[in-house]
mmCIF file of C-alpha atoms in Angstrom:
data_model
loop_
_atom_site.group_PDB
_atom_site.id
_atom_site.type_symbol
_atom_site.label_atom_id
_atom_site.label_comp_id
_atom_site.label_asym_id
_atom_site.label_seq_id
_atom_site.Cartn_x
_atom_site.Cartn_y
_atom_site.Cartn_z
ATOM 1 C CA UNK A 1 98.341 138.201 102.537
ATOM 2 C CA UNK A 2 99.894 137.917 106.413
ATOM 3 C CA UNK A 3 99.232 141.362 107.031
ATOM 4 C CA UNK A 4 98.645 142.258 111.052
ATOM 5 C CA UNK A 5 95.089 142.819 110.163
ATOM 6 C CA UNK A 6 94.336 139.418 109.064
ATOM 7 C CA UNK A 7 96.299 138.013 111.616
ATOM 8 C CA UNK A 8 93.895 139.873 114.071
ATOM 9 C CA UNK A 9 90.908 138.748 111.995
ATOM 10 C CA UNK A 10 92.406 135.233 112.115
ATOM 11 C CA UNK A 11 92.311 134.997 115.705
ATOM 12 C CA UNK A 12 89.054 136.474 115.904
ATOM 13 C CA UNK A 13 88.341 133.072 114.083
ATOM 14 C CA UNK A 14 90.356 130.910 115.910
ATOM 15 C CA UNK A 15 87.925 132.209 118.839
ATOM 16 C CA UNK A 16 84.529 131.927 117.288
ATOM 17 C CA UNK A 17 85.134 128.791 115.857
ATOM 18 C CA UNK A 18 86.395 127.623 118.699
ATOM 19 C CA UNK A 19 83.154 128.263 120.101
ATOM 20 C CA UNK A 20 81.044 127.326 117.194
ATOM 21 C CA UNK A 21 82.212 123.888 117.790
ATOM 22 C CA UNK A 22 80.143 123.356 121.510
ATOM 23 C CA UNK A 23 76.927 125.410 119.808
ATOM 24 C CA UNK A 24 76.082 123.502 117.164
ATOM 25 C CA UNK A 25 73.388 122.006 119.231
ATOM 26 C CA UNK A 26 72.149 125.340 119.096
ATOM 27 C CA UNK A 27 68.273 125.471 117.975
ATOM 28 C CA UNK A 28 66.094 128.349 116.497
ATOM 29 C CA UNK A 29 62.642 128.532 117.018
ATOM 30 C CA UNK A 30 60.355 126.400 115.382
ATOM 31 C CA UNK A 31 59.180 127.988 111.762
ATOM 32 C CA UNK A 32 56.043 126.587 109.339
ATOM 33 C CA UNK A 33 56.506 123.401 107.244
ATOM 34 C CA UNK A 34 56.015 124.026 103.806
ATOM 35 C CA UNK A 35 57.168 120.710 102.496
ATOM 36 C CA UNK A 36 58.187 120.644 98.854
ATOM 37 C CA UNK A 37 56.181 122.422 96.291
ATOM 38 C CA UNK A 38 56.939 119.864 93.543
ATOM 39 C CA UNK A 39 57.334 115.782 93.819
ATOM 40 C CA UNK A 40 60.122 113.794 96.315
ATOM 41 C CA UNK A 41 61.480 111.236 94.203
ATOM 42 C CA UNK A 42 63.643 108.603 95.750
ATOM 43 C CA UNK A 43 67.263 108.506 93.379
ATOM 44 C CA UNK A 44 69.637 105.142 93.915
ATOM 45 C CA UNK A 45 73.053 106.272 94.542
ATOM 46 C CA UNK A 46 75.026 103.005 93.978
ATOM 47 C CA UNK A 47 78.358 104.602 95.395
ATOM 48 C CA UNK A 48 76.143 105.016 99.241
ATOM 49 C CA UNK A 49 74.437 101.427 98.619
ATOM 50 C CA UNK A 50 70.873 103.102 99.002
ATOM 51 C CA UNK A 51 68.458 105.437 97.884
ATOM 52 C CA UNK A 52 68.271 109.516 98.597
ATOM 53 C CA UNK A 53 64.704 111.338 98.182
ATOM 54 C CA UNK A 54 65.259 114.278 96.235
ATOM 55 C CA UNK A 55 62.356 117.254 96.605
ATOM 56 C CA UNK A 56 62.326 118.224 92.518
ATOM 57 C CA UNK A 57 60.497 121.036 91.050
ATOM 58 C CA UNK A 58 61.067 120.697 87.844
ATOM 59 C CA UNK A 59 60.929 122.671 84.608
ATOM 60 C CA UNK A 60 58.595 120.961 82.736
ATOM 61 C CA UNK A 61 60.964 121.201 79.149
ATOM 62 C CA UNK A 62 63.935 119.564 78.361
ATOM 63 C CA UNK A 63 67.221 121.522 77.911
ATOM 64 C CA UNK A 64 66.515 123.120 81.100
ATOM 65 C CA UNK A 65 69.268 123.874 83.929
ATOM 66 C CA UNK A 66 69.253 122.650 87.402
ATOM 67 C CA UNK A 67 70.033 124.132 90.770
ATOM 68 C CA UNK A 68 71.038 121.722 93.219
ATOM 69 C CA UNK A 69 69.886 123.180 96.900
ATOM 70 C CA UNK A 70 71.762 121.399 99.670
ATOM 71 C CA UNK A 71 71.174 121.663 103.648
ATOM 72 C CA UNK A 72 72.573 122.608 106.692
ATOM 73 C CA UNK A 73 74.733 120.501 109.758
ATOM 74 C CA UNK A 74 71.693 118.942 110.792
ATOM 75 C CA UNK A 75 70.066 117.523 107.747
ATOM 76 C CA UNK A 76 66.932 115.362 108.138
ATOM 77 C CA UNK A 77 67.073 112.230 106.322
ATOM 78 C CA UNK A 78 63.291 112.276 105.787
ATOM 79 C CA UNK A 79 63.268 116.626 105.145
ATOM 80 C CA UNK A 80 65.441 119.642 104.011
ATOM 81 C CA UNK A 81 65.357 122.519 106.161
ATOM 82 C CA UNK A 82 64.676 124.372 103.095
ATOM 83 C CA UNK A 83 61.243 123.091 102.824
ATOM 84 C CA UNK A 84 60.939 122.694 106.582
ATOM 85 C CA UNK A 85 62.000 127.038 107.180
ATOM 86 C CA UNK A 86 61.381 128.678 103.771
ATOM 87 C CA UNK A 87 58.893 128.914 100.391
ATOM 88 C CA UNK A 88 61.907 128.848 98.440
ATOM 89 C CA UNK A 89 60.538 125.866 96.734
ATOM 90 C CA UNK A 90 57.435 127.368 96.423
ATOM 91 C CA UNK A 91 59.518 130.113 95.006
ATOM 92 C CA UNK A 92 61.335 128.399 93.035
ATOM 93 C CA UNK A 93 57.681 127.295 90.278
ATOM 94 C CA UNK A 94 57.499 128.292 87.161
ATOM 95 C CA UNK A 95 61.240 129.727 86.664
ATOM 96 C CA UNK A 96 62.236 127.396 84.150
ATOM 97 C CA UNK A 97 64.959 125.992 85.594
ATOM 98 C CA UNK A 98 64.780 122.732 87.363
ATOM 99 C CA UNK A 99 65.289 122.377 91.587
ATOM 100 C CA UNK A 100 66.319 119.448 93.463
ATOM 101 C CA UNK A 101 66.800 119.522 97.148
ATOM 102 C CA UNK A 102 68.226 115.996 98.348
ATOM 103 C CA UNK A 103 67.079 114.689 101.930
ATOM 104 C CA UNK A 104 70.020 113.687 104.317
ATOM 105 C CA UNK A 105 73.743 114.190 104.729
ATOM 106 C CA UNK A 106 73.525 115.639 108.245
ATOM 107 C CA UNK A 107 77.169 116.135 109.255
ATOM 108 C CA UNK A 108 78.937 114.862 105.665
ATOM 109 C CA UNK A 109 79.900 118.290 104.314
ATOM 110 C CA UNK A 110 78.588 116.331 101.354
ATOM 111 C CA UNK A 111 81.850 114.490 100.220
ATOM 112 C CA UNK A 112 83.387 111.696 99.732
ATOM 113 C CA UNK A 113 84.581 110.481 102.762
ATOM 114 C CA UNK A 114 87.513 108.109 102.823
ATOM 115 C CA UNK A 115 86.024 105.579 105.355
ATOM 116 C CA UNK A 116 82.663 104.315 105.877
ATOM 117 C CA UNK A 117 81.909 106.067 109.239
ATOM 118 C CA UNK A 118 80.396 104.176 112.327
ATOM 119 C CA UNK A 119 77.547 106.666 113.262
ATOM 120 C CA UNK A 120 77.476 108.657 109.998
ATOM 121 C CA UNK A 121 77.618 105.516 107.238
ATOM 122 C CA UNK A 122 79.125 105.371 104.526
ATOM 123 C CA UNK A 123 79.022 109.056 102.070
ATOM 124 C CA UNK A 124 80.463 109.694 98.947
ATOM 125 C CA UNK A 125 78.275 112.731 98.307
ATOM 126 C CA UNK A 126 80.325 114.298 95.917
ATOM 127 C CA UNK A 127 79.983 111.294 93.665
ATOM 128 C CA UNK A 128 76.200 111.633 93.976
ATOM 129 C CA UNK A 129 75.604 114.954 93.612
ATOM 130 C CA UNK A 130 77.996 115.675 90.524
ATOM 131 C CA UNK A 131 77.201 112.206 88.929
ATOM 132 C CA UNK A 132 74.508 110.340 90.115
ATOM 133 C CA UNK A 133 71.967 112.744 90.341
ATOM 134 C CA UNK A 134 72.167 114.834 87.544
ATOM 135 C CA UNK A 135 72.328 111.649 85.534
ATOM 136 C CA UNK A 136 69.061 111.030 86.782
ATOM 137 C CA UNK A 137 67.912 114.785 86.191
ATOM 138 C CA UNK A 138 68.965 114.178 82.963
ATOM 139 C CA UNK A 139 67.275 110.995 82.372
ATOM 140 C CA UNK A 140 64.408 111.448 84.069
ATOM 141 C CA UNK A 141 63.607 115.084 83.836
ATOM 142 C CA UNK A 142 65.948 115.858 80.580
ATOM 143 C CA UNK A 143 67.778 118.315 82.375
ATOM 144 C CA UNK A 144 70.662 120.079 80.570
ATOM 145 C CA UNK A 145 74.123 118.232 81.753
ATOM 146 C CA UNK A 146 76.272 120.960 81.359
ATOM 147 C CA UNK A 147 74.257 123.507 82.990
ATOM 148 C CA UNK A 148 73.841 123.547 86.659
ATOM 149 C CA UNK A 149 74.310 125.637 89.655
ATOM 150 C CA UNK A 150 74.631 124.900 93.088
ATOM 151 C CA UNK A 151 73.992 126.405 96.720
ATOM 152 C CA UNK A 152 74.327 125.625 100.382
ATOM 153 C CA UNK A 153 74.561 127.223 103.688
ATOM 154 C CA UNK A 154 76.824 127.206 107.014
ATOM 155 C CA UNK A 155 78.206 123.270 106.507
ATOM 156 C CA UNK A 156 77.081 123.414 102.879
ATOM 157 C CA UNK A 157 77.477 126.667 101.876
ATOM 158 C CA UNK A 158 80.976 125.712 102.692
ATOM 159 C CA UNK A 159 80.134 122.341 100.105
ATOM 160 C CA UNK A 160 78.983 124.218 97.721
ATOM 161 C CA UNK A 161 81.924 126.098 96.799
ATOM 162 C CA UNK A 162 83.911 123.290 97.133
ATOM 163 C CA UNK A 163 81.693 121.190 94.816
ATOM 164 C CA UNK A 164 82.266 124.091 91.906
ATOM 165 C CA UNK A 165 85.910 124.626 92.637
ATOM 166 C CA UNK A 166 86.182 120.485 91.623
ATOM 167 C CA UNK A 167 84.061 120.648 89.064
ATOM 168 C CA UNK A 168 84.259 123.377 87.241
ATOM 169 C CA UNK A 169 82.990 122.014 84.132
ATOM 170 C CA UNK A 170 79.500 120.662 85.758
ATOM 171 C CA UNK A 171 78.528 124.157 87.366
ATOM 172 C CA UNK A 172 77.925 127.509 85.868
ATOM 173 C CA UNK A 173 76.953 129.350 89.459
ATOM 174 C CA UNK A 174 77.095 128.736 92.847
ATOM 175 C CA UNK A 175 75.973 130.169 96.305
ATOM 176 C CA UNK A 176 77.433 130.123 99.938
ATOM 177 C CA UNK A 177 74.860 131.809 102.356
ATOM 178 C CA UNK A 178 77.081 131.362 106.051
ATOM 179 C CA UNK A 179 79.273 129.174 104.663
ATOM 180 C CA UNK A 180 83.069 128.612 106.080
ATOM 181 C CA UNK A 181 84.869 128.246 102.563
ATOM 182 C CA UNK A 182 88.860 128.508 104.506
ATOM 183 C CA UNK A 183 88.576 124.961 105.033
ATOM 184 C CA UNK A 184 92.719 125.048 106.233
ATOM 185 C CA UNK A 185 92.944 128.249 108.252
ATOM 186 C CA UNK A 186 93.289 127.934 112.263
ATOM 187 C CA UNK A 187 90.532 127.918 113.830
ATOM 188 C CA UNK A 188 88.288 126.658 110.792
ATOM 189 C CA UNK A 189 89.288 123.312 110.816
ATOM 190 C CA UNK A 190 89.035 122.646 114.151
ATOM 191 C CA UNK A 191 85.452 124.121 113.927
ATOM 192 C CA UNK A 192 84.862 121.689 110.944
ATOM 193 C CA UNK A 193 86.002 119.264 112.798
ATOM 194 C CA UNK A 194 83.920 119.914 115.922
ATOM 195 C CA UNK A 195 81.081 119.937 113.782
ATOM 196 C CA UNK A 196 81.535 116.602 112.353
ATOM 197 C CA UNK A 197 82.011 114.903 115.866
ATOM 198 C CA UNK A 198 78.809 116.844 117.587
ATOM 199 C CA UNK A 199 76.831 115.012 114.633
ATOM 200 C CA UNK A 200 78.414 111.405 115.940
ATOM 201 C CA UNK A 201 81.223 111.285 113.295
ATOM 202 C CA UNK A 202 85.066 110.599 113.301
ATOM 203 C CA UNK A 203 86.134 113.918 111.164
ATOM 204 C CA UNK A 204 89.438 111.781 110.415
ATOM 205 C CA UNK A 205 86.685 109.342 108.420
ATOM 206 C CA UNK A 206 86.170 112.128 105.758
ATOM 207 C CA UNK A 207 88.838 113.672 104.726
ATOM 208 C CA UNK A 208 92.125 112.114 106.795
ATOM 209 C CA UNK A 209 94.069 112.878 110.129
ATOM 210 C CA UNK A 210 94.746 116.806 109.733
ATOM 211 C CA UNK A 211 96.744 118.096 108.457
ATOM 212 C CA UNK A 212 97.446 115.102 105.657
ATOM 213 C CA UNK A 213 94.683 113.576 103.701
ATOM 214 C CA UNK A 214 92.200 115.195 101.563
ATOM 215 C CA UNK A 215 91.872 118.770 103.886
ATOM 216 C CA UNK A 216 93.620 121.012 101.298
ATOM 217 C CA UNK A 217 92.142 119.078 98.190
ATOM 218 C CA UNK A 218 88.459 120.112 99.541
ATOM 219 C CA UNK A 219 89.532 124.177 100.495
ATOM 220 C CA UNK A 220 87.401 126.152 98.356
ATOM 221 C CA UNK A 221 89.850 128.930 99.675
ATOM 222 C CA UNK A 222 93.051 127.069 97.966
ATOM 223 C CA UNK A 223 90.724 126.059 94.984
ATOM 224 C CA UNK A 224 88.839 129.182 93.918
ATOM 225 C CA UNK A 225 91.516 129.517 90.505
ATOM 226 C CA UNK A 226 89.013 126.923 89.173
ATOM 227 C CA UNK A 227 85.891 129.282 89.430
ATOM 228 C CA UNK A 228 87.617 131.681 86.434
ATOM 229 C CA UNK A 229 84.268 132.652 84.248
ATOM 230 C CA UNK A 230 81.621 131.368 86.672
ATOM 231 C CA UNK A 231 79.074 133.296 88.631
ATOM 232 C CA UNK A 232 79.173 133.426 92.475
ATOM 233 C CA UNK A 233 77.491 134.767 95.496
ATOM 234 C CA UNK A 234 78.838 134.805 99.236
ATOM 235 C CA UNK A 235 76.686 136.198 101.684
ATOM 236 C CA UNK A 236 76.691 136.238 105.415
ATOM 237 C CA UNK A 237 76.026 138.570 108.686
ATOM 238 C CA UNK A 238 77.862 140.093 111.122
ATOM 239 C CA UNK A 239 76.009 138.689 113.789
ATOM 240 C CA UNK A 240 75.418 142.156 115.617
ATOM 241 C CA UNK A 241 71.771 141.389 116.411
ATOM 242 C CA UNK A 242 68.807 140.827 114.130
ATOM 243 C CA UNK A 243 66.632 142.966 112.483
ATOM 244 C CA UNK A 244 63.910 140.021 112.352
ATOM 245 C CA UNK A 245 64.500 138.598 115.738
ATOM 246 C CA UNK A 246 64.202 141.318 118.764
ATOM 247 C CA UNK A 247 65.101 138.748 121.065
ATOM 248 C CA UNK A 248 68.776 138.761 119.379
ATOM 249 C CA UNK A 249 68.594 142.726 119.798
ATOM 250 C CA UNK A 250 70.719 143.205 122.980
ATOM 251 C CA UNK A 251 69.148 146.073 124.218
ATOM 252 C CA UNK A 252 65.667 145.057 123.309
ATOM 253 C CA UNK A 253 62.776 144.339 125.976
ATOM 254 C CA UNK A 254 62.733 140.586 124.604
ATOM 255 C CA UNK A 255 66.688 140.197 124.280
ATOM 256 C CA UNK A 256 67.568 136.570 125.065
ATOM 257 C CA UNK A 257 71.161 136.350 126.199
ATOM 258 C CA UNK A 258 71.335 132.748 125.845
ATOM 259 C CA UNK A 259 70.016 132.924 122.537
ATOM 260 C CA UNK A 260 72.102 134.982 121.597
ATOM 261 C CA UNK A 261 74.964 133.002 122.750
ATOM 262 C CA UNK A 262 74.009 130.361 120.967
ATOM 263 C CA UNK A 263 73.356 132.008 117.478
ATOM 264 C CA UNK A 264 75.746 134.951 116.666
ATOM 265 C CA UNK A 265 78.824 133.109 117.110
ATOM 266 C CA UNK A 266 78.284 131.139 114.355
ATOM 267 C CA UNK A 267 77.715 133.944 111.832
ATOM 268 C CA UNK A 268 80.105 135.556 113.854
ATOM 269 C CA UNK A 269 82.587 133.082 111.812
ATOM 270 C CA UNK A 270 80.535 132.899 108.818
ATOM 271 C CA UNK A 271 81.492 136.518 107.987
ATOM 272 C CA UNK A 272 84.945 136.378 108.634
ATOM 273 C CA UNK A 273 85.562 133.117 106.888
ATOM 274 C CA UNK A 274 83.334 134.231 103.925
ATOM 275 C CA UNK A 275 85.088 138.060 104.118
ATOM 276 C CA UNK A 276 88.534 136.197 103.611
ATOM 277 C CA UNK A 277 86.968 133.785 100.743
ATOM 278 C CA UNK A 278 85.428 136.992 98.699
ATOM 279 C CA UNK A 279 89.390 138.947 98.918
ATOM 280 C CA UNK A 280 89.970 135.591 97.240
ATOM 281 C CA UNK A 281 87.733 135.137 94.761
ATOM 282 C CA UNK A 282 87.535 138.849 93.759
ATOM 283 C CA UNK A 283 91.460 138.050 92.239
ATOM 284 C CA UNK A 284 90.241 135.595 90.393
ATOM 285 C CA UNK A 285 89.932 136.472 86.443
ATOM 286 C CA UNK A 286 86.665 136.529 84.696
ATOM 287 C CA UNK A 287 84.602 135.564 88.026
ATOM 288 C CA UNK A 288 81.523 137.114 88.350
ATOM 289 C CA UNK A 289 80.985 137.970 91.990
ATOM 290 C CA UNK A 290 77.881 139.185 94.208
ATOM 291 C CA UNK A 291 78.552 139.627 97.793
ATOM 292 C CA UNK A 292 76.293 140.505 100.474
ATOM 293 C CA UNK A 293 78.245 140.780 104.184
ATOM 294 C CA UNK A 294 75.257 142.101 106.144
ATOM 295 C CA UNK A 295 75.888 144.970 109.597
ATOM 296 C CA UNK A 296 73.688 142.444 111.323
ATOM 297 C CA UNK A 297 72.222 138.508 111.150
ATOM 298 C CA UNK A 298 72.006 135.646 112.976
ATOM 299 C CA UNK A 299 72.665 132.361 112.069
ATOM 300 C CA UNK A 300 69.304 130.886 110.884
ATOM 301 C CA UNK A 301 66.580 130.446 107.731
ATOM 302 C CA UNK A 302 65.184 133.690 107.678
ATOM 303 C CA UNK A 303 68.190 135.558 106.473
ATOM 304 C CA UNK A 304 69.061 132.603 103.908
ATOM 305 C CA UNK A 305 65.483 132.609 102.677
ATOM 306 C CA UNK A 306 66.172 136.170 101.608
ATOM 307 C CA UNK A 307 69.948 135.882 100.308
ATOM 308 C CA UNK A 308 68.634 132.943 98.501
ATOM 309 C CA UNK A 309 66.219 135.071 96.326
ATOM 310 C CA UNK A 310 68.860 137.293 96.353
ATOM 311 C CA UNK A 311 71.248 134.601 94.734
ATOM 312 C CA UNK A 312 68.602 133.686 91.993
ATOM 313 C CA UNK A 313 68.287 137.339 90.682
ATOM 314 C CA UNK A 314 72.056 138.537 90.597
ATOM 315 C CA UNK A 315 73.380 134.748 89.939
ATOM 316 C CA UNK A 316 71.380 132.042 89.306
ATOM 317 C CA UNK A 317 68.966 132.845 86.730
ATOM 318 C CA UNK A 318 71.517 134.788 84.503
ATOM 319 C CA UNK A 319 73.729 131.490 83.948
ATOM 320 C CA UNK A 320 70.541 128.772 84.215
ATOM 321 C CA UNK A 321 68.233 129.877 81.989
#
């Protein structure tokens, strides 16, 4: 495991993340609202003290499985950047298994954090999204309550996987698209870290002072034994340019240095973090594992838009439906 290679890849990280932690003010241009294809129902969570909206598409029958689709560092409490960037709600009609996107959590990693934050609140969205809501999927919609999968990307692609690793019994699938799943390793933790404060937050507030606390309870890395039997996808770019974006082409008439700056190191650290997390997983018995490490890709919707349809055909719809 400490070979010299992934010592070298390790301090590849340690740079990039290093980095990643002054760009995530980084923005992308501006892409089509959509908005959600189905209804935004507002869900109490008594553990935060308020209500979420949740974007639901639902089945339309009982006994149906859910996939939970959560957002990215910069989370609108009013939106999802899925329905802001994609159709993947659109998408998502008439497959028979129910979608909820829940608004918010910009910054949270979406877990319980151990103290009620001053510019970031009070979250304890692991308790809502593994109890809360799919009691109200199940209520409401009469969602199966044993059969769910869940997905994120960058911040909660790195969620996601810790979610499943938790609670293995609750999920059947889940997706990282640019997720950083080595939640311990130098150089990811102080990009975690960095993240957390550029959103306003005290990153000892979630999980403790580093490195006590909760950091290597919530390592999907440390935790992936608990995925044994479950499908999973990792996906992620290199960050070598974009085959939808010219202006991320170095080389191109249109290249845009800054831009580029600003986007590829954060996929830059996507792959490697995700690379590590697959040699992982891959050891783990009976997991069923899709991977998609890209030669190119920035950091942005258009790439997770595609890896997410990607996701329902190798992943999702085999264990939901």
């Amino acid at each position: 495991m400490f070979s010299s290679a992934r010592k070298r890849v390790l301090t590849a990280a340690l740079a990039a993340t290093t980095v990643l932690g002054g760009l995530t003010v980084a923005t992308a241009p501006a892409a089509e609202a959509r908005g959600c294809a189905g209804n935004v129902e507002r869900v109490h969570s008594p553990a935060m003290g308020k209500s979420i909206p949740v974007c639901i598409v639902a089945a339309g029958k009982p006994g149906r499985g859910t996939l939970y689709l959560l957002d990215g560092l910069r989370a609108p409490n009013n939106n999802s950047g899925w329905n802001i960037n994609t159709n993947v709600s659109q998408f998502m009609r008439g497959k028979g298994v129910n979608l909820a996107i829940p608004y918010g959590g910009g910054g949270s990693f979406y877990t319980d954090w151990q103290q009620r934050d001053p510019r970031l609140g009070k979250n304890k969205w692991e308790t809502f999204l593994t109890r809360e809501l799919p009691n109200y999927m199940a209520r409401k919609h009469g969602a199966a309550r044993g059969k769910n999968g869940i997905a994120g990307l960058s911040m909660s692609g790195t969620s996601a996987l810790n979610l499943a690793s938790r609670h293995p019994n609750l999920y059947k699938a889940v997706a990282s698209y640019s997720g950083y799943p080595t939640v311990t390793m130098p150089g990811f933790t102080q990009g975690i870290q960095a993240s957390v404060a550029d959103m306003g937050g005290n990153p000892s507030n979630m999980w403790g002072t580093y490195p006590f606390g909760e950091w290597a309870a919530n390592d999907p890395f440390l935790s992936a034994g608990n995925l044994a039997g479950k499908r999973v996808y990792i996906s992620a770019g290199t960050g070598l340019g974009s085959r939808y974006d010219s202006s991320l082409m170095p080389g191109s008439p249109g290249f845009n240095a800054v831009k580029f700056a600003q986007m590829v190191p954060l996929e830059v650290a996507a792959s490697v973090s995700s690379q590590l997390y697959i040699a992982r997983v891959a050891l783990v018995p009976g997991v069923q594992l899709t991977t998609n490490i890209t030669p190119d890709g920035d950091h942005w919707w258009t790439y997770w838009q595609d890896r997410f349809k990607q996701s329902w055909a190798t992943t999702f719809a085999p264990a939901l439906r």
